Tab-separated table of C-alpha atoms in Angstrom:
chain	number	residue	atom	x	y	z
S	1	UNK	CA	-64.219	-21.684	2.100
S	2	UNK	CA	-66.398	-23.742	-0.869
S	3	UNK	CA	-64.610	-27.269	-2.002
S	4	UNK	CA	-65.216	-27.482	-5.592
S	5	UNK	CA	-64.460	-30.380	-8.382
S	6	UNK	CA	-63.158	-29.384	-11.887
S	7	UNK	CA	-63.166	-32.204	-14.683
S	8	UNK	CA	-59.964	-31.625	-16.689
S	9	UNK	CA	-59.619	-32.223	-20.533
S	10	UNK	CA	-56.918	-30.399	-21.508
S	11	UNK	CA	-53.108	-30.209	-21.425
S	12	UNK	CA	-52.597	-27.650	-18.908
S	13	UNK	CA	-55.198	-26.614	-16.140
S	14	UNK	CA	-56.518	-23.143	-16.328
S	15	UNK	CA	-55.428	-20.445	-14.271
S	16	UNK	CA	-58.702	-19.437	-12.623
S	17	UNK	CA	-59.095	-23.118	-11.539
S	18	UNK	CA	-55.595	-23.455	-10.659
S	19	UNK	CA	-55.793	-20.392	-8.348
S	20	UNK	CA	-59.115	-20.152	-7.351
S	21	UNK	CA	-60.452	-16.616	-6.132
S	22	UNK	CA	-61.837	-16.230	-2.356
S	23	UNK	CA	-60.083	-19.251	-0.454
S	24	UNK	CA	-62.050	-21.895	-2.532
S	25	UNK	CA	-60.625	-24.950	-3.112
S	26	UNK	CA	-60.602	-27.146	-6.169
S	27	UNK	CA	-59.678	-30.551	-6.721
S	28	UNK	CA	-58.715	-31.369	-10.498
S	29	UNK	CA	-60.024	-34.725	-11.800
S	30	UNK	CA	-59.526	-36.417	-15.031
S	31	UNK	CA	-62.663	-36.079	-17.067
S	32	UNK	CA	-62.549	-39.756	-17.438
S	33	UNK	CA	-62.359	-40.242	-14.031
S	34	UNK	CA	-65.081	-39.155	-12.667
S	35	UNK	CA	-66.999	-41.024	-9.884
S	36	UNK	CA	-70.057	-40.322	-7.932
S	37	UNK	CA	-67.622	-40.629	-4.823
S	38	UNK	CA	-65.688	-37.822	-5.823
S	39	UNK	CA	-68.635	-35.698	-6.336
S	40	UNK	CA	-69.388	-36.739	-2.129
S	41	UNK	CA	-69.135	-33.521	0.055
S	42	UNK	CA	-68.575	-31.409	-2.529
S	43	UNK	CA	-70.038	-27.455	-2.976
S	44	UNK	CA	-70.129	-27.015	-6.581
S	45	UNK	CA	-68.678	-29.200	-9.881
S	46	UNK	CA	-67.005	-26.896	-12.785
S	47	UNK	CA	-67.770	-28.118	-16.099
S	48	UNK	CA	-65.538	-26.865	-19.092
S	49	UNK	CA	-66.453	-26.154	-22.661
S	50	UNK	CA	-63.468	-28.010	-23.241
S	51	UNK	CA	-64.823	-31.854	-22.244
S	52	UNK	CA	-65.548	-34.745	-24.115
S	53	UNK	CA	-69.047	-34.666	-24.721
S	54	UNK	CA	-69.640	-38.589	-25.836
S	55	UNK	CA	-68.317	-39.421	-22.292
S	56	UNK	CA	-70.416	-36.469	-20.512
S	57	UNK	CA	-73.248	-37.948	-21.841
S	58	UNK	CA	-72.751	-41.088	-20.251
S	59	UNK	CA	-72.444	-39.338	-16.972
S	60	UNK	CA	-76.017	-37.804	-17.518
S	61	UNK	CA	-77.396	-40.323	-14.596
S	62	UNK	CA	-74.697	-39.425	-12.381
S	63	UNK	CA	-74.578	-36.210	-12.875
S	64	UNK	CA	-79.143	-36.477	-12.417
S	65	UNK	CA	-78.292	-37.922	-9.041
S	66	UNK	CA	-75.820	-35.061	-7.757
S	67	UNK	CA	-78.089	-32.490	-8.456
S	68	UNK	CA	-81.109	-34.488	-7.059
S	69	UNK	CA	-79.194	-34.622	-4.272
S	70	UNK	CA	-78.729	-30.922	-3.697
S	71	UNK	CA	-75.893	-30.375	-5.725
S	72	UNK	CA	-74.342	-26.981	-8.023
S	73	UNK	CA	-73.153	-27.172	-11.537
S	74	UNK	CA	-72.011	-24.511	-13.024
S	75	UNK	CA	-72.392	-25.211	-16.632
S	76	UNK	CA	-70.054	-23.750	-19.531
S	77	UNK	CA	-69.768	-23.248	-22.933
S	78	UNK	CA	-71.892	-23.906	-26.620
S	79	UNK	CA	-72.742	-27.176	-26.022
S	80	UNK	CA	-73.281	-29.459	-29.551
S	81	UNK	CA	-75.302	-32.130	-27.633
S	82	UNK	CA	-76.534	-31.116	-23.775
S	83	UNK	CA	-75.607	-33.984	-21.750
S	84	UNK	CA	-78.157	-33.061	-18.414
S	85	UNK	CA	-81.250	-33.917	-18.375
S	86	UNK	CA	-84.047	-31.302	-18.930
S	87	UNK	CA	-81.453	-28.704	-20.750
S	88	UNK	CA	-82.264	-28.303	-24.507
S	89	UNK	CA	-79.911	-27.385	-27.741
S	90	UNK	CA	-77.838	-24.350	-27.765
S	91	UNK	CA	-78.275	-21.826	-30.546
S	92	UNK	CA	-76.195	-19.206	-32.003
S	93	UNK	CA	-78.283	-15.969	-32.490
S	94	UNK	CA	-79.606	-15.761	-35.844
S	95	UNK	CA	-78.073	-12.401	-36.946
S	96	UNK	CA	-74.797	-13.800	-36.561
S	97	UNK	CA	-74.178	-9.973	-35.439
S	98	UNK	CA	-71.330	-8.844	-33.132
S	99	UNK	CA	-73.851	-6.091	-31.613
S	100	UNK	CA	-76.863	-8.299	-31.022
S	101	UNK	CA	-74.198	-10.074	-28.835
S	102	UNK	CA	-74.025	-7.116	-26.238
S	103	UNK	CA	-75.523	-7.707	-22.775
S	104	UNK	CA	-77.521	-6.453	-19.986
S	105	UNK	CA	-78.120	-7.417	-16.468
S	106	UNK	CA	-81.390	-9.387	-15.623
S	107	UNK	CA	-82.627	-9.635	-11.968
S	108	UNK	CA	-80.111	-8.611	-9.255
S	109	UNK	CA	-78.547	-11.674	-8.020
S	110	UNK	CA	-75.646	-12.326	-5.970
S	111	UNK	CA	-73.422	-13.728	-9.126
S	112	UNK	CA	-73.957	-10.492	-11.183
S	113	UNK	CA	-73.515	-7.843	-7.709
S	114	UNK	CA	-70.617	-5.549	-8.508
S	115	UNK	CA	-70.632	-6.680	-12.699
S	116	UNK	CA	-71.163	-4.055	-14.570
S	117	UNK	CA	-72.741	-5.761	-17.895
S	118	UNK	CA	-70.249	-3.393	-20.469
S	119	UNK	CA	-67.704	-5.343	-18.718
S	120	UNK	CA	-68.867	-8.861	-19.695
S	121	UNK	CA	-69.780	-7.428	-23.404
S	122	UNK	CA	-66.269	-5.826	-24.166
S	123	UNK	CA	-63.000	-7.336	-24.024
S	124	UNK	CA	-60.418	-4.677	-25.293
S	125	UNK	CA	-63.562	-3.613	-27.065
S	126	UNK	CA	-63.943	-6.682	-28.632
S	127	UNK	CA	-67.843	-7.633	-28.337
S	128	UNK	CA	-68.563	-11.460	-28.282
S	129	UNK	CA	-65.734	-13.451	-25.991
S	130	UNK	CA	-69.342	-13.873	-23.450
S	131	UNK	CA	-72.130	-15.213	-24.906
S	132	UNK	CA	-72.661	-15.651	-29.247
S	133	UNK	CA	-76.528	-17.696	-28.734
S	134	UNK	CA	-78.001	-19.511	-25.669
S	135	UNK	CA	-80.023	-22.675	-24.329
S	136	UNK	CA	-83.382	-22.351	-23.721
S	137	UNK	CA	-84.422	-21.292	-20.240
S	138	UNK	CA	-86.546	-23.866	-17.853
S	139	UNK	CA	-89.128	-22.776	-16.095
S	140	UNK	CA	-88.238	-21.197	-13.051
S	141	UNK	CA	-85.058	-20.747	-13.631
S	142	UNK	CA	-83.193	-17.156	-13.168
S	143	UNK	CA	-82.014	-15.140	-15.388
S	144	UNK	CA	-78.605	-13.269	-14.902
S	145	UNK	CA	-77.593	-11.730	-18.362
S	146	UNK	CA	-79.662	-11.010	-21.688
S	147	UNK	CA	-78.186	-10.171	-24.888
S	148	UNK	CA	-79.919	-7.148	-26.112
S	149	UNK	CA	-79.953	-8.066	-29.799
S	150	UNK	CA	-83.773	-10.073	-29.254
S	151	UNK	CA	-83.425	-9.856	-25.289
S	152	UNK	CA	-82.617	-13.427	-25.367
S	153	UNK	CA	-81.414	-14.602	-21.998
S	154	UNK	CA	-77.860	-15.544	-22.082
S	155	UNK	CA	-76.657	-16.847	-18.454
S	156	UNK	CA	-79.343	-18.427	-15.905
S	157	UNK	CA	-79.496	-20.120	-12.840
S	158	UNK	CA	-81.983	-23.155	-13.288
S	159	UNK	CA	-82.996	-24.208	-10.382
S	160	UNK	CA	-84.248	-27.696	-11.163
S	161	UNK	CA	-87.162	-29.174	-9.648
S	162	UNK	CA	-85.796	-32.207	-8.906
S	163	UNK	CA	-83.352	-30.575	-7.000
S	164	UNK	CA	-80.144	-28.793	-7.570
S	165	UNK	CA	-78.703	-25.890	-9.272
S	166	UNK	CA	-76.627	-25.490	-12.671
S	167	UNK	CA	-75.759	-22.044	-13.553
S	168	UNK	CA	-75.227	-21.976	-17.155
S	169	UNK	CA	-72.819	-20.003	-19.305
S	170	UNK	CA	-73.418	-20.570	-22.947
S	171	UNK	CA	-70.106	-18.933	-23.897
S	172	UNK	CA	-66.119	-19.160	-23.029
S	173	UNK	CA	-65.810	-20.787	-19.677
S	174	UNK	CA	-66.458	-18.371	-16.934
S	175	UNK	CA	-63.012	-18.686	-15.095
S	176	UNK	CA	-61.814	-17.628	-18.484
S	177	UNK	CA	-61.522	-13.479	-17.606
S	178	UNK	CA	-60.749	-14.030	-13.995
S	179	UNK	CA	-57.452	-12.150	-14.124
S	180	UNK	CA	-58.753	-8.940	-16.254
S	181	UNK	CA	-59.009	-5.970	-14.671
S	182	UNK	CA	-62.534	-5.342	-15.334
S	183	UNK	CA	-65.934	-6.242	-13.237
S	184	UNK	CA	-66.252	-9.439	-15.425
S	185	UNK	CA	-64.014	-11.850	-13.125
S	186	UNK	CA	-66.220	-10.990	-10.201
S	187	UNK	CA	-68.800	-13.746	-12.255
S	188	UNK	CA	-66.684	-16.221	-11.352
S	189	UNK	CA	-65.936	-15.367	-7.930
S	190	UNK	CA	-69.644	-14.605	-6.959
S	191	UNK	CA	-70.757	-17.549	-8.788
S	192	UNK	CA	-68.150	-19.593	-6.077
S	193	UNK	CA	-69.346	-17.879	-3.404
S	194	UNK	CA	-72.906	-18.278	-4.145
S	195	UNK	CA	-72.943	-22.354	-4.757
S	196	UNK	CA	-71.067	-22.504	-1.340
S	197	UNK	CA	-74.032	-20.439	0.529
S	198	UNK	CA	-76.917	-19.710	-1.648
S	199	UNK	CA	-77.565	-22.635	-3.797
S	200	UNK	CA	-79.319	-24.522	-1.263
S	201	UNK	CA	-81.692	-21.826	-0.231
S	202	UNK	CA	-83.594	-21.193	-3.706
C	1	UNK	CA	-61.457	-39.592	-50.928
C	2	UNK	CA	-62.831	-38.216	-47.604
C	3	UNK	CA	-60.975	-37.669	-44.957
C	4	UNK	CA	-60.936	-39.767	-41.582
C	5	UNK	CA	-61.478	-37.571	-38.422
C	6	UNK	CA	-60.404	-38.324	-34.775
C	7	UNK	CA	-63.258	-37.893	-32.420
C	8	UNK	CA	-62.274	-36.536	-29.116
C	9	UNK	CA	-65.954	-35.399	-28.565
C	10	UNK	CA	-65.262	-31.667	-28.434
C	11	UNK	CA	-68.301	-29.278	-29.210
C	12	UNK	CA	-67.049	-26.585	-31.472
C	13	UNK	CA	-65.206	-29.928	-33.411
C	14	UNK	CA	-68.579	-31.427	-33.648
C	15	UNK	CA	-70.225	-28.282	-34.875
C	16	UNK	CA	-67.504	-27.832	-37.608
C	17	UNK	CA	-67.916	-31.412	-38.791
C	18	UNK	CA	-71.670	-31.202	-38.819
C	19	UNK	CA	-71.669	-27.772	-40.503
C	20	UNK	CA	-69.031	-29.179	-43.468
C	21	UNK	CA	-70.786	-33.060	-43.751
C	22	UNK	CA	-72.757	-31.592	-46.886
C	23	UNK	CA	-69.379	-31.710	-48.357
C	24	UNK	CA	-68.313	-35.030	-48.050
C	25	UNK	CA	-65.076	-34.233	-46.904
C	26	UNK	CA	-65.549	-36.524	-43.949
C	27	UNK	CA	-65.835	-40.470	-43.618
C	28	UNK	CA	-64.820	-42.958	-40.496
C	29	UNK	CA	-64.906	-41.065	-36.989
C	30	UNK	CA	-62.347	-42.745	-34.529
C	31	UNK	CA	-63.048	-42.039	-31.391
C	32	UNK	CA	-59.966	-40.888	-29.535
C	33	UNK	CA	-60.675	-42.973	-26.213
C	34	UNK	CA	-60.589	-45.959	-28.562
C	35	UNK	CA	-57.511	-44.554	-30.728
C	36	UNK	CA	-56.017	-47.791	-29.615
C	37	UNK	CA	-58.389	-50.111	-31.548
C	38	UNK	CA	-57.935	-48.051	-34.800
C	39	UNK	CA	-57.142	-49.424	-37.871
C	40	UNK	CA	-55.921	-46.517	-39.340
C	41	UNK	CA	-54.465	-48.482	-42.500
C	42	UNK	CA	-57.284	-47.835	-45.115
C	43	UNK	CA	-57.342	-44.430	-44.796
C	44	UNK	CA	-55.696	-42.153	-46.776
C	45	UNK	CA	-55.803	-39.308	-44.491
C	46	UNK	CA	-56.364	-38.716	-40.634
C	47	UNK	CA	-57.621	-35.369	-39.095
C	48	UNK	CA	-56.510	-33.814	-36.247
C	49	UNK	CA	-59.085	-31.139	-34.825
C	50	UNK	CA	-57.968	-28.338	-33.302
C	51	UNK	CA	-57.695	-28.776	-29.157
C	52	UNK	CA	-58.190	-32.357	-29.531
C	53	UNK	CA	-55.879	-32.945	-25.901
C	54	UNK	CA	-52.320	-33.503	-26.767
C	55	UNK	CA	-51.658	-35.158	-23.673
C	56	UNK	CA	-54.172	-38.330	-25.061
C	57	UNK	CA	-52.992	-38.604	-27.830
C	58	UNK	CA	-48.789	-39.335	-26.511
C	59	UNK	CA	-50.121	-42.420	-25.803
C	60	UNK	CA	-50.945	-43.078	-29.100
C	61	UNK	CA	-47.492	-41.893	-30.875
C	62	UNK	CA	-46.587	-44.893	-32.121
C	63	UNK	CA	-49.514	-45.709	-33.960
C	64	UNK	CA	-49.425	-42.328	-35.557
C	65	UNK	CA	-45.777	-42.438	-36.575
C	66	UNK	CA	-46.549	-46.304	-37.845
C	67	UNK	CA	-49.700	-44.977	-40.001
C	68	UNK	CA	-47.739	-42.127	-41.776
C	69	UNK	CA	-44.859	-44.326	-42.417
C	70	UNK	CA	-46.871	-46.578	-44.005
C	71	UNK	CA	-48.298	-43.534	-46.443
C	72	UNK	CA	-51.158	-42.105	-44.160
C	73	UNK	CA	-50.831	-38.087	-44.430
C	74	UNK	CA	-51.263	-37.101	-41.389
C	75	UNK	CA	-53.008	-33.449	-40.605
C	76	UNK	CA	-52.698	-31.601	-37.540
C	77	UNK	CA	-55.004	-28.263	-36.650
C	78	UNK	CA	-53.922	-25.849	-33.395
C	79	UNK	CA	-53.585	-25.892	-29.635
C	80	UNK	CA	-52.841	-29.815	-29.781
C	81	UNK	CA	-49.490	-29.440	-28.164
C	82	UNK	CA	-48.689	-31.634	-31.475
C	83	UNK	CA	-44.792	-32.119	-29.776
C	84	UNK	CA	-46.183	-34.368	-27.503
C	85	UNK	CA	-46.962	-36.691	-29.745
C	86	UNK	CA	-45.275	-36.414	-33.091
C	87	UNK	CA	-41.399	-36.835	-33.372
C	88	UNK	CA	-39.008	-34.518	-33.953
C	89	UNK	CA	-41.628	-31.803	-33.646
C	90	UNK	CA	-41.045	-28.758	-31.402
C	91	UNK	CA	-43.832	-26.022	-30.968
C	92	UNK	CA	-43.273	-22.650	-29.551
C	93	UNK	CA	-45.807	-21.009	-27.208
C	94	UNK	CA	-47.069	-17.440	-27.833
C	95	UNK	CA	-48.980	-14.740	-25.744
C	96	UNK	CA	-52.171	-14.235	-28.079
C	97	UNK	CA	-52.806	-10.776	-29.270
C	98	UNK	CA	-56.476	-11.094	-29.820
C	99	UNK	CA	-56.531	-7.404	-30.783
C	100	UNK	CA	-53.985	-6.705	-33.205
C	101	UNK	CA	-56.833	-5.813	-35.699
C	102	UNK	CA	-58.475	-2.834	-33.675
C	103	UNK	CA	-55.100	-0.782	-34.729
C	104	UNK	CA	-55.736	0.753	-38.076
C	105	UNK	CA	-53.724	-0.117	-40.989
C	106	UNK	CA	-51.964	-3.155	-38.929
C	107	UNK	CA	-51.625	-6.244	-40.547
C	108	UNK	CA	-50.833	-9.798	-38.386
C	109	UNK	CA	-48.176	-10.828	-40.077
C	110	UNK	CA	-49.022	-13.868	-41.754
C	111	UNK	CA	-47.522	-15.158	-45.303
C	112	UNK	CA	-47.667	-17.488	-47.591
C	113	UNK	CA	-44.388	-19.406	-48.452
C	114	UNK	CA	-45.508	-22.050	-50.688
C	115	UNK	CA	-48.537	-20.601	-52.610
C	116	UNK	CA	-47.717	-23.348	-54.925
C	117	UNK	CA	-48.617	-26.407	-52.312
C	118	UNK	CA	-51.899	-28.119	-53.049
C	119	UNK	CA	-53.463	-27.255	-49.417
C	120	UNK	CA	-53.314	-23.645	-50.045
C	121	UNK	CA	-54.591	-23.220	-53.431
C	122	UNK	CA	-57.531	-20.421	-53.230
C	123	UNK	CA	-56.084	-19.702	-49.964
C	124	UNK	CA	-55.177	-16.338	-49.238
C	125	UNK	CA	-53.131	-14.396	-46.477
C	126	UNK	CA	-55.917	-12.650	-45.241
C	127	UNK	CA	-57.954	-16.311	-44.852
C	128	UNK	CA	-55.119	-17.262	-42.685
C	129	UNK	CA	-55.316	-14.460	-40.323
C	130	UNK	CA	-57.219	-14.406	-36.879
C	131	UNK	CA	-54.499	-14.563	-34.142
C	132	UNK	CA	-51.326	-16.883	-33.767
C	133	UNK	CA	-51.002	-18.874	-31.121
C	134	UNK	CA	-47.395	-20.086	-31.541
C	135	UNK	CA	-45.106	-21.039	-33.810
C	136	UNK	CA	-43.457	-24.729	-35.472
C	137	UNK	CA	-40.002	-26.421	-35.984
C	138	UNK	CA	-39.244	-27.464	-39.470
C	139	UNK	CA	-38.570	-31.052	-39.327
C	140	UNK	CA	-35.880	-32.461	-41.286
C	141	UNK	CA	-36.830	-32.620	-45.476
C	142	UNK	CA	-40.107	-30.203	-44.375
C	143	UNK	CA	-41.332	-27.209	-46.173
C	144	UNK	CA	-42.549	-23.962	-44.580
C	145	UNK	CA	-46.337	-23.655	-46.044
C	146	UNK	CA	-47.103	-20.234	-43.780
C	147	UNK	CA	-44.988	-18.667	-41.691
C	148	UNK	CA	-45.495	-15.173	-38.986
C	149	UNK	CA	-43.489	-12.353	-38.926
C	150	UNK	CA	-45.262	-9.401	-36.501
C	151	UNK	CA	-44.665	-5.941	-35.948
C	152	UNK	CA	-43.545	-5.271	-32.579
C	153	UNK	CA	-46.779	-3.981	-32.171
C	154	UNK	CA	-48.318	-7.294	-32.545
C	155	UNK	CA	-46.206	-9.287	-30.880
C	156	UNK	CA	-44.192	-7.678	-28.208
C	157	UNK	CA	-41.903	-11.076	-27.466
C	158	UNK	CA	-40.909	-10.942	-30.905
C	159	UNK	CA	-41.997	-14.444	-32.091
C	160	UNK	CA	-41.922	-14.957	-35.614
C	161	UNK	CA	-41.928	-18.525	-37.372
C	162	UNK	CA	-43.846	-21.528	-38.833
C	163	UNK	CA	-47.505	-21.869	-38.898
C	164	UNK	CA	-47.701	-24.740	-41.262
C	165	UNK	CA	-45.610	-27.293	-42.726
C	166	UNK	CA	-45.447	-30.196	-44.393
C	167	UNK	CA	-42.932	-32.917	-43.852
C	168	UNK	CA	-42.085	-36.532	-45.221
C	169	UNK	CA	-42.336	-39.608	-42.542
C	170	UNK	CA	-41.157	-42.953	-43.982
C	171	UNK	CA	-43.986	-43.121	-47.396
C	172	UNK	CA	-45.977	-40.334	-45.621
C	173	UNK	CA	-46.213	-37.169	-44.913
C	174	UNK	CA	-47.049	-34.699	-41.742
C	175	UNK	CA	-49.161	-31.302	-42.748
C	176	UNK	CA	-49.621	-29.107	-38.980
C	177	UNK	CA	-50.554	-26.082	-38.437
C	178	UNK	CA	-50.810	-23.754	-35.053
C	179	UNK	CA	-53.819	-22.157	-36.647
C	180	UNK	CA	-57.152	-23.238	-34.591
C	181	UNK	CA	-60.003	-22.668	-37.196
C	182	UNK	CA	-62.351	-25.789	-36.325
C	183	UNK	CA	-62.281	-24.292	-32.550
C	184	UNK	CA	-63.496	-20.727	-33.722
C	185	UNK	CA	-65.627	-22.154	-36.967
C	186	UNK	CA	-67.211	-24.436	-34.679
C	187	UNK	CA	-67.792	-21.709	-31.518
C	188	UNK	CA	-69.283	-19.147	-34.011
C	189	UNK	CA	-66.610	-16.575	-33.511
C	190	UNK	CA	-64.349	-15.257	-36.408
C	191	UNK	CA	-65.800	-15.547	-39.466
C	192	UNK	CA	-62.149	-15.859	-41.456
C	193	UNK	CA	-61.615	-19.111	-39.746
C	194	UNK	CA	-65.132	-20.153	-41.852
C	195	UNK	CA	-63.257	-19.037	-44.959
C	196	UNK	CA	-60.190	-20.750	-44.444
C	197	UNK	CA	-62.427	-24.259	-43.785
C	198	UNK	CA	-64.206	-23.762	-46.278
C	199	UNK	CA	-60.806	-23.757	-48.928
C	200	UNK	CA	-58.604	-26.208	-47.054
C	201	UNK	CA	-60.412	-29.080	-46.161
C	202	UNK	CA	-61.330	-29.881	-49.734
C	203	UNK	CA	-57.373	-29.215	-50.756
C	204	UNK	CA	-57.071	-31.397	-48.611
C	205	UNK	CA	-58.566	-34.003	-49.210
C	206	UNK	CA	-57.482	-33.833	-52.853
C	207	UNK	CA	-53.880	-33.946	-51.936
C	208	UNK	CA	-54.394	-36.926	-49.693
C	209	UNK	CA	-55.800	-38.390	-52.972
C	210	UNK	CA	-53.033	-37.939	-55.097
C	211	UNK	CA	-50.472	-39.006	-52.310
C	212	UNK	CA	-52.359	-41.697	-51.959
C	213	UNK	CA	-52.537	-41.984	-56.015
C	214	UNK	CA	-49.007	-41.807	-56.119
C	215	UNK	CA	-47.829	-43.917	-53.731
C	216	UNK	CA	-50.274	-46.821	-55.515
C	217	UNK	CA	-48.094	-46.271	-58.768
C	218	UNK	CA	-45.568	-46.286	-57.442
C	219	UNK	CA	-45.950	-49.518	-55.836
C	220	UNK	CA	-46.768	-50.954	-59.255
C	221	UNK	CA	-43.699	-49.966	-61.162
């Protein structure tokens, strides 16, 4: 199906990346490693909560030129220092409140079909494994989840006018619940599915 | 005498050390891709954050071992893999019950064997209690600081063990933990992880001074 590249910075490689849902395949590249080349023919480029942020940021004009080319991110985690272009601080929500951390579904999109958002809030009925604050949201971007504490958007698609997509996750990476038996690993999945065949049509 | 933090770049590391610099607990940064350019011999103690990547640091065993040798303490947070890279060190692996809490009246497990030991003064049980990731070796002439022992309930493979200890190495010593509170502190999720921070990092850096204190008398008489 989609060819995907994950940047690895961490002993072990995770499980949803290891054994990625739908026929996808991804290749596994040191974070320190990375090259435009690799990033060449690709569908979609997984970025971890997990990575070295120092050296991200010197990949912020590589990583420009991939998505000005056309090219899918998707995005993950509370960053500390955004290393793209355009993409401002993250920010826990104020309250600092489990409940203002529980989410609803924004515009019907193909990465949230089949989620039901009680799925993404609760793990074992533990509220706040998702999403605990957010980035703010570009213009035109689209927005997938809110958390209903101050309706602040939580996941979005921005769709960059330069070109390219990132789809980003301000929480634990997305691939992170892709074995429970809930609706919330279908995220991952239709977030796959969609860089392979709707990112370029936005 | 602040402590000296590796840098591996990691956000929730860099939120915890920007949320704690009001306490000047913190002084050089050394950037892990550089580790190899460190002079580590200054400094009386060297941080560890939790999930800074085991596998980068192997490389960099030997300089580790050399600096606590020398009289470095050495301190080590969770989910480093810390056996691949310090000696005689095994860690044990163990399923995570995130939930143990949800069942009334359960307790994790956790307890204090050396209330005594500078690190943990202030520091309670219930500070060191979020979820256990796996347990520690003792290595030889080391001390047991915390140790687990769950219910079945909470841990259905029946681990049980060391969550901290502290061990000598040449002049030095080694202080590591399984626990992960940087990682939670600094991704704004369990606020006991804030407590715990907020008691041991100042112990310590007050026990690296009076290693550090000691081992400078000593050298004198």
């Amino acid at each position: 199906m989609g060819s995907f590249v994950f940047l690895q910075n961490t002993v072990s490689v995770p499980g949803g990346i290891a054994s990625p849902p739908d026929d996808h395949t991804i290749t596994v590249i040191d974070q320190y490693e990375l090259t435009a080349d690799a990033l060449s023919d690709v569908d979609g480029l997984l970025l971890s909560q997990h990575l070295d942020e120092h050296h991200m940021a010197e990949c912020t004009p590589l990583l420009d030129r991939y998505l000005r080319q056309g090219g899918s991110i998707s995005l993950n985690g509370p960053l500390y220092q955004p290393y793209l272009d355009g993409l401002g601080a993250y920010a826990p929500l104020p309250s600092g409140r489990a409940q203002d951390w529980i989410l609803r579904l924004g515009t019907q999109h193909a990465i949230t079909d089949g989620l039901l958002a009680d799925d993404l809030t609760y793990r074992c009925g533990v509220i706040g494994f998702w999403a605990r604050g957010s980035f703010p949201v570009p213009l035109g971007s689209t927005v997938l989840t809110y958390m209903v504490g101050d309706d602040t958007p939580a996941d979005f698609i921005w769709n960059r006018s330069g070109g390219g997509s990132v789809v980003v996750h301000p929480g634990n990476d997305v691939w992170f619940v892709h074995n429970d038996t809930t609706s919330a690993g279908r995220f991952y999945a239709n977030m796959l599915d969609w860089m392979v065949e709707g990112a370029a049509c936005h | 005498m602040p402590l000296a933090v590796i840098d591996a770049g990691l956000a929730y590391q860099r939120r915890t050390l920007a949320d704690f610099a009001s306490a000047d607990l913190f002084s050089v940064r050394f950037a892990l891709r550089d580790l190899n350019q460190a002079d580590l011999s200054s400094q009386a103690a060297l941080l560890i954050p939790c999930r800074t990547p085991g596998h980068r640091l192997a490389c960099h065993k030997e300089l580790l071992s050399s600096y606590v040798r020398r009289g470095g303490l050495l301190v080590v947070m969770g989910e480093t893999n810390p056996d691949l890279f310090l000696e005689g060190l095994a860690f044990t692996p163990e399923p995570t019950n995130f939930w143990w809490w949800r069942e009334p009246g359960m307790e994790l497990g956790v307890l204090i064997d050396s209330p005594s030991h500078p690190v943990l003064a202030d520091v309670s049980a219930q500070d060191c209690a979020w979820h256990v990731h796996g347990t520690l070796s003792v290595p030889e002439g080391g001390q047991v600081l915390l140790s687990w022992h769950p219910a079945p309930a909470v841990s259905p493979t029946g681990g049980a063990g060391a969550l901290m200890v502290d061990y000598p190495l040449g002049e030095g010593r080694v202080i590591v933990t399984s626990l992960d509170p940087i990682y939670h502190h600094g991704s704004g999720f369990m606020p006991a992880t804030t407590r715990f921070l907020m008691r041991f990092l100042p112990n310590v850096r007050a026990y690296a001074a009076a290693h550090r204190n000691m081992l400078t008398l000593n050298s004198r008489n």
